[in-house]
Amino acid sequence: MNLRELAQHLGLSKTTVSRALNGFSEVNEETRLRVQEAARRFNYTPNVSAKRLATGESGAFGVVLPGASTEMADPVFGEFLAGLADGAGRCGRDLYVNATFDGEEAGYRRLARAKAVDVMILANLKVEDLRIRLLSHLGLQTVTCGRTAGSLVYPHLDIDHEDGVRRAVDLLAGLGHKAIALVSGPADLSASEQRMVGWHAALGRRGLAAEAGLFVAGPATEDHGYRATRALLALPTAPTAFLCASMFLASGCCRAIGDCGLKIGRDVSVIAHDDGLATVRPEAFEPALTTTFSSIRSAGGRVAELAAALVGGADPATLSEVWPVDLIFRDSAQAPPRR
């Protein structure tokens, strides 16, 4: 069935059917749903070339990976990308992943010249992320997973890193911990700064010192978690509790605690952030880890929906969400030992 036949079947104009299928806001919800249901029933697939000529859209979202990027080897980013691809498919869009070997900026410029994508997707935002302004200058619409400093308005989805850390600190302080370390990811990432702000605020509200030596930033890897924890446990006044910004950092942290002859839950408490990866589960640790939780795959799917809404004409200022973070109590967070 082609567009003309589908329109005749529905008793609508080809223009109305096309706009309903492409999410234009002037088509009312009842008509849009009726058109979409008929398209599914008759297995209607729009002609991509005709659609691009009619709408000026490519029908694709884009992600650029620098040639030396380790993102594809990062399970967290891979999970986000999987959610993004699923979400793009549900929205009838393709996902274009471009690995570039002459720099990230060059990749964006090529995509802009070719008009290859409708929206660029950015993740792992830095505190001052120049990519957003660059994409705006190139005329590329942008949706981000994360927030960053700056005056530009852009659609984004983020989790409440500050509140997640505040709640974790409140739990540990309520159990009696006074020296609470934060083992974070790279310091230049916006998420790391948000966590540090939450850590400072929560400790200050409890009248506890946010000592600079108890905050350690670095790669979100098992090795960094191990080395940071060993160094922190060697301090004259070692922390009795650790907040880890990822499950990989937590894995290294737990290994270091064991190598120092200490037991998690008895001698030292650990809370980690869990992105919902199937390969690293908090319940598999001994004891099971207390976590803050937010699914990175779900975030990827929602970012795709925001991108589709942006292409459909939604106001960018209305496409910003900050998800709350769940705190899940398990046996790794206990009262500190008496000394």
Coordinates of C-alpha atoms in Angstrom, one line a residue:
M1 CA 0.0 0.0 0.0
N2 CA 1.4 3.4 -1.0
L3 CA 0.6 6.8 0.6
R4 CA -2.2 7.6 -1.9
E5 CA -3.9 4.3 -1.2
L6 CA -3.5 4.7 2.5
A7 CA -5.0 8.2 2.4
Q8 CA -7.9 7.0 0.3
H9 CA -8.6 4.2 2.7
L10 CA -8.7 6.6 5.6
G11 CA -10.7 9.3 3.7
L12 CA -7.9 11.8 4.4
S13 CA -5.6 13.9 2.2
K14 CA -2.1 12.6 1.5
T15 CA -0.7 15.7 3.3
T16 CA -2.6 14.9 6.5
V17 CA -1.6 11.3 6.5
S18 CA 2.1 12.3 5.9
R19 CA 2.0 14.9 8.6
A20 CA 0.3 12.4 11.0
L21 CA 3.0 9.8 10.4
N22 CA 5.8 12.4 10.9
G23 CA 4.5 13.8 14.2
F24 CA 3.5 17.3 13.1
S25 CA 1.7 19.0 16.0
E26 CA -1.1 20.4 13.9
V27 CA -2.6 16.9 13.4
N28 CA -4.9 16.1 16.3
E29 CA -4.2 13.1 18.5
E30 CA -7.2 11.1 17.4
T31 CA -6.3 11.4 13.7
R32 CA -2.6 10.7 14.4
L33 CA -3.4 7.5 16.2
R34 CA -5.9 6.4 13.5
V35 CA -3.3 6.9 10.8
Q36 CA -0.6 5.1 12.7
E37 CA -2.8 2.1 13.4
A38 CA -3.8 1.9 9.7
A39 CA -0.1 2.1 8.7
R40 CA 0.7 -0.8 11.0
R41 CA -2.2 -2.9 9.9
F42 CA -1.4 -2.5 6.2
N43 CA 2.4 -2.7 6.8
Y44 CA 2.8 0.8 5.2
T45 CA 6.5 1.9 4.9
P46 CA 7.1 5.5 3.7
N47 CA 9.5 6.0 0.8
V48 CA 12.6 7.4 2.5
S49 CA 13.7 9.5 -0.5
A50 CA 10.2 10.9 -1.0
K51 CA 9.9 11.6 2.7
R52 CA 13.2 13.5 2.8
L53 CA 12.2 15.6 -0.2
A54 CA 8.8 16.4 1.3
T55 CA 10.0 17.2 4.9
G56 CA 13.7 18.1 4.5
E57 CA 14.4 15.4 7.2
S58 CA 16.9 12.6 7.0
G59 CA 15.0 10.4 9.4
A60 CA 18.1 9.7 11.4
F61 CA 19.7 10.7 14.7
G62 CA 23.5 10.9 14.9
V63 CA 26.2 10.0 17.4
V64 CA 29.9 10.9 16.7
L65 CA 32.7 8.9 18.2
P66 CA 36.2 10.3 17.9
G67 CA 38.7 7.8 16.4
A68 CA 40.6 7.3 19.7
S69 CA 37.4 7.1 21.7
T70 CA 37.0 4.4 24.3
E71 CA 33.3 5.0 24.5
M72 CA 32.4 1.9 22.4
A73 CA 34.4 -0.2 24.8
D74 CA 32.6 1.3 27.8
P75 CA 29.7 -1.0 28.8
V76 CA 27.8 2.0 30.3
F77 CA 27.9 3.9 27.0
G78 CA 27.1 0.7 25.1
E79 CA 24.0 0.3 27.2
F80 CA 23.0 3.9 26.6
L81 CA 23.5 3.4 22.8
A82 CA 21.4 0.2 22.9
G83 CA 18.6 2.1 24.6
L84 CA 19.0 5.0 22.1
A85 CA 18.8 2.6 19.1
D86 CA 15.7 0.9 20.6
G87 CA 14.0 4.3 21.1
A88 CA 14.9 5.5 17.7
G89 CA 13.4 2.4 16.2
R90 CA 10.2 2.9 18.1
C91 CA 10.0 6.5 16.8
G92 CA 10.6 5.3 13.2
R93 CA 14.1 6.7 13.0
D94 CA 17.5 5.4 12.2
L95 CA 20.6 5.8 14.4
Y96 CA 23.7 6.9 12.6
V97 CA 26.9 6.2 14.6
N98 CA 29.9 7.9 13.0
A99 CA 33.4 7.0 14.0
T100 CA 35.8 9.7 12.9
F101 CA 39.6 9.6 12.8
D102 CA 40.2 13.3 12.1
G103 CA 38.6 14.7 15.3
E104 CA 35.1 14.9 16.7
E105 CA 34.6 18.5 15.4
A106 CA 35.4 17.4 11.9
G107 CA 32.8 14.7 12.2
Y108 CA 30.1 17.1 13.2
R109 CA 31.0 19.5 10.3
R110 CA 30.8 16.7 7.8
L111 CA 27.3 15.6 9.1
A112 CA 26.1 19.2 9.0
R113 CA 27.3 19.7 5.4
A114 CA 25.7 16.5 4.3
K115 CA 22.5 17.1 6.2
A116 CA 22.8 13.4 7.2
V117 CA 21.0 13.6 10.5
D118 CA 18.1 15.6 12.0
V119 CA 19.4 15.6 15.6
M120 CA 22.8 15.0 17.2
I121 CA 22.9 13.1 20.4
L122 CA 25.6 14.0 23.0
A123 CA 26.5 12.0 26.1
N124 CA 29.2 12.2 28.8
L125 CA 28.9 16.0 29.0
K126 CA 31.7 18.0 30.4
V127 CA 31.3 20.9 32.9
E128 CA 32.0 23.3 30.1
D129 CA 31.0 21.4 27.0
L130 CA 31.9 23.4 23.8
R131 CA 30.2 20.8 21.6
I132 CA 26.7 22.2 22.3
R133 CA 27.7 25.7 21.0
L134 CA 29.5 24.2 18.0
L135 CA 26.4 22.2 17.0
S136 CA 24.2 25.3 17.4
H137 CA 26.6 27.2 15.2
L138 CA 26.5 24.4 12.6
G139 CA 22.7 24.5 12.6
L140 CA 22.4 21.0 14.0
Q141 CA 19.7 20.3 16.6
T142 CA 21.0 18.7 19.7
V143 CA 19.6 16.5 22.5
T144 CA 21.9 15.5 25.4
C145 CA 22.1 12.9 28.0
G146 CA 23.3 15.1 30.9
R147 CA 23.4 18.8 31.7
T148 CA 26.2 21.3 31.5
A149 CA 27.0 24.9 32.3
G150 CA 26.1 27.6 29.8
S151 CA 23.2 29.8 28.7
L152 CA 22.1 27.9 25.6
V153 CA 18.7 26.2 25.8
Y154 CA 18.8 22.6 24.6
P155 CA 16.7 19.5 25.2
H156 CA 18.3 17.1 27.7
L157 CA 17.7 14.2 30.0
D158 CA 19.7 13.9 33.2
I159 CA 19.5 12.1 36.5
D160 CA 19.7 13.9 39.8
H161 CA 23.3 13.2 40.7
E162 CA 23.3 15.7 43.5
D163 CA 20.3 14.4 45.2
G164 CA 21.5 10.8 44.8
V165 CA 24.7 11.5 46.6
R166 CA 23.0 13.6 49.2
R167 CA 20.6 10.7 50.1
A168 CA 23.5 8.3 50.2
V169 CA 25.5 10.5 52.5
D170 CA 22.4 11.0 54.7
L171 CA 22.0 7.3 55.0
L172 CA 25.7 6.7 56.0
A173 CA 25.8 9.7 58.4
G174 CA 22.6 8.5 60.0
L175 CA 24.3 5.1 60.6
G176 CA 27.1 7.0 62.4
H177 CA 29.8 7.4 59.7
K178 CA 31.8 10.6 59.9
A179 CA 34.5 10.1 57.3
I180 CA 32.8 9.4 54.0
A181 CA 34.9 9.2 50.8
L182 CA 33.6 9.9 47.3
V183 CA 35.3 7.9 44.5
S184 CA 34.2 9.6 41.3
G185 CA 34.6 9.5 37.5
P186 CA 36.6 12.0 35.5
A187 CA 36.6 15.4 37.2
D188 CA 35.8 17.3 34.0
L189 CA 32.5 15.6 33.6
S190 CA 29.4 17.5 34.6
A191 CA 28.0 14.4 36.4
S192 CA 31.2 14.3 38.6
E193 CA 30.9 17.9 39.5
Q194 CA 27.2 17.4 40.4
R195 CA 28.1 14.5 42.7
M196 CA 30.8 16.5 44.4
V197 CA 28.4 19.4 45.0
G198 CA 25.9 16.9 46.5
W199 CA 28.7 15.4 48.7
H200 CA 29.8 18.8 50.0
A201 CA 26.2 19.9 50.7
A202 CA 25.2 16.7 52.5
L203 CA 28.3 16.6 54.7
G204 CA 27.9 20.3 55.5
R205 CA 24.3 19.9 56.5
R206 CA 25.4 17.1 58.9
G207 CA 28.2 19.2 60.3
L208 CA 30.8 16.9 58.8
A209 CA 34.0 17.9 57.1
A210 CA 34.2 17.5 53.3
E211 CA 38.0 17.0 53.3
A212 CA 39.6 17.4 49.9
G213 CA 41.6 14.2 50.4
L214 CA 38.4 12.2 50.6
F215 CA 37.3 13.1 47.1
V216 CA 39.1 11.2 44.3
A217 CA 38.3 11.6 40.6
G218 CA 39.6 9.5 37.7
P219 CA 38.6 7.0 35.0
A220 CA 35.4 5.1 35.8
T221 CA 37.3 1.8 35.8
E222 CA 37.8 -1.1 38.2
D223 CA 41.5 -0.2 38.4
H224 CA 40.9 3.4 39.4
G225 CA 38.5 2.2 42.1
Y226 CA 41.1 -0.2 43.5
R227 CA 43.9 2.3 43.5
A228 CA 41.8 5.2 44.9
T229 CA 40.5 3.0 47.7
R230 CA 43.9 1.6 48.7
A231 CA 45.2 5.2 48.9
L232 CA 42.2 6.4 51.0
L233 CA 42.6 3.4 53.4
A234 CA 46.2 4.4 53.9
L235 CA 45.3 7.8 55.2
P236 CA 46.0 8.5 58.9
T237 CA 42.3 8.8 59.4
A238 CA 40.9 6.4 56.9
P239 CA 37.2 6.7 55.7
T240 CA 34.8 4.2 57.2
A241 CA 32.4 4.6 54.1
F242 CA 32.9 4.9 50.4
L243 CA 30.5 6.3 47.8
C244 CA 31.4 5.0 44.3
A245 CA 30.1 6.7 41.2
S246 CA 29.8 3.4 39.1
M247 CA 29.6 -0.3 39.6
F248 CA 33.1 -0.6 38.1
L249 CA 34.6 1.8 40.6
A250 CA 32.7 -0.1 43.3
S251 CA 34.2 -3.4 42.1
G252 CA 37.7 -2.1 42.5
C253 CA 36.8 -0.5 45.8
C254 CA 35.5 -3.8 47.2
R255 CA 38.6 -5.7 46.0
A256 CA 40.9 -3.2 47.7
I257 CA 38.9 -3.4 50.9
G258 CA 39.3 -7.2 50.9
D259 CA 43.0 -7.0 50.1
C260 CA 43.5 -4.7 53.1
G261 CA 42.0 -7.4 55.3
L262 CA 38.7 -5.6 56.0
K263 CA 35.2 -6.8 55.6
I264 CA 32.5 -4.8 53.8
G265 CA 29.5 -4.1 56.1
R266 CA 31.5 -4.8 59.3
D267 CA 34.6 -2.6 58.9
V268 CA 33.8 -0.4 56.0
S269 CA 30.5 0.5 54.2
V270 CA 30.1 0.9 50.4
I271 CA 27.4 2.5 48.3
A272 CA 27.6 2.5 44.5
H273 CA 25.7 3.9 41.6
D274 CA 24.0 1.3 39.5
D275 CA 23.2 2.0 35.8
G276 CA 21.3 -1.2 35.5
L277 CA 23.9 -3.2 33.6
A278 CA 23.2 -6.9 33.2
T279 CA 26.8 -7.8 33.5
V280 CA 27.6 -6.1 36.9
R281 CA 24.8 -6.6 39.4
P282 CA 24.9 -5.3 43.0
E283 CA 23.3 -8.4 44.3
A284 CA 26.3 -10.5 43.1
F285 CA 28.7 -8.8 45.5
E286 CA 29.3 -10.2 49.0
P287 CA 27.6 -8.6 50.8
A288 CA 25.1 -7.2 48.3
L289 CA 25.7 -3.5 47.6
T290 CA 23.5 -0.7 48.6
T291 CA 23.0 1.5 45.5
T292 CA 21.6 4.5 44.0
F293 CA 19.9 3.3 40.8
S294 CA 18.8 4.7 37.4
S295 CA 18.6 2.7 34.2
I296 CA 21.0 4.1 31.5
R297 CA 19.2 2.0 28.8
S298 CA 15.9 3.6 29.7
A299 CA 17.6 7.0 29.6
G300 CA 18.8 6.2 26.0
G301 CA 15.3 5.3 25.0
R302 CA 13.9 8.5 26.4
V303 CA 16.6 10.7 24.7
A304 CA 15.4 9.2 21.4
E305 CA 11.8 10.2 22.2
L306 CA 12.9 13.7 23.1
A307 CA 14.8 13.9 19.8
A308 CA 11.8 12.8 17.8
A309 CA 9.6 15.4 19.6
L310 CA 12.2 18.1 18.7
V311 CA 12.1 17.1 15.0
G312 CA 8.3 17.2 15.3
G313 CA 8.4 20.8 16.2
A314 CA 8.2 20.8 20.0
D315 CA 9.6 23.8 21.8
P316 CA 13.2 22.9 23.0
A317 CA 12.6 24.6 26.3
T318 CA 9.8 22.0 27.1
L319 CA 12.1 19.0 26.4
S320 CA 14.2 18.9 29.6
E321 CA 13.9 16.2 32.2
V322 CA 15.8 15.4 35.4
W323 CA 15.0 11.9 36.7
P324 CA 15.0 11.2 40.4
V325 CA 17.4 8.5 41.6
D326 CA 16.3 5.5 43.7
L327 CA 18.2 4.5 46.8
I328 CA 18.2 0.8 47.4
F329 CA 19.4 -0.4 50.8
R330 CA 21.3 -3.7 51.0
D331 CA 23.8 -5.2 53.5
S332 CA 27.0 -3.2 52.4
A333 CA 25.9 -0.1 54.3
Q334 CA 26.0 -0.7 58.1
A335 CA 27.0 1.3 61.2
P336 CA 30.8 1.9 61.5
P337 CA 32.8 -0.3 64.0
R338 CA 33.3 1.1 67.5
R339 CA 36.8 2.4 68.1

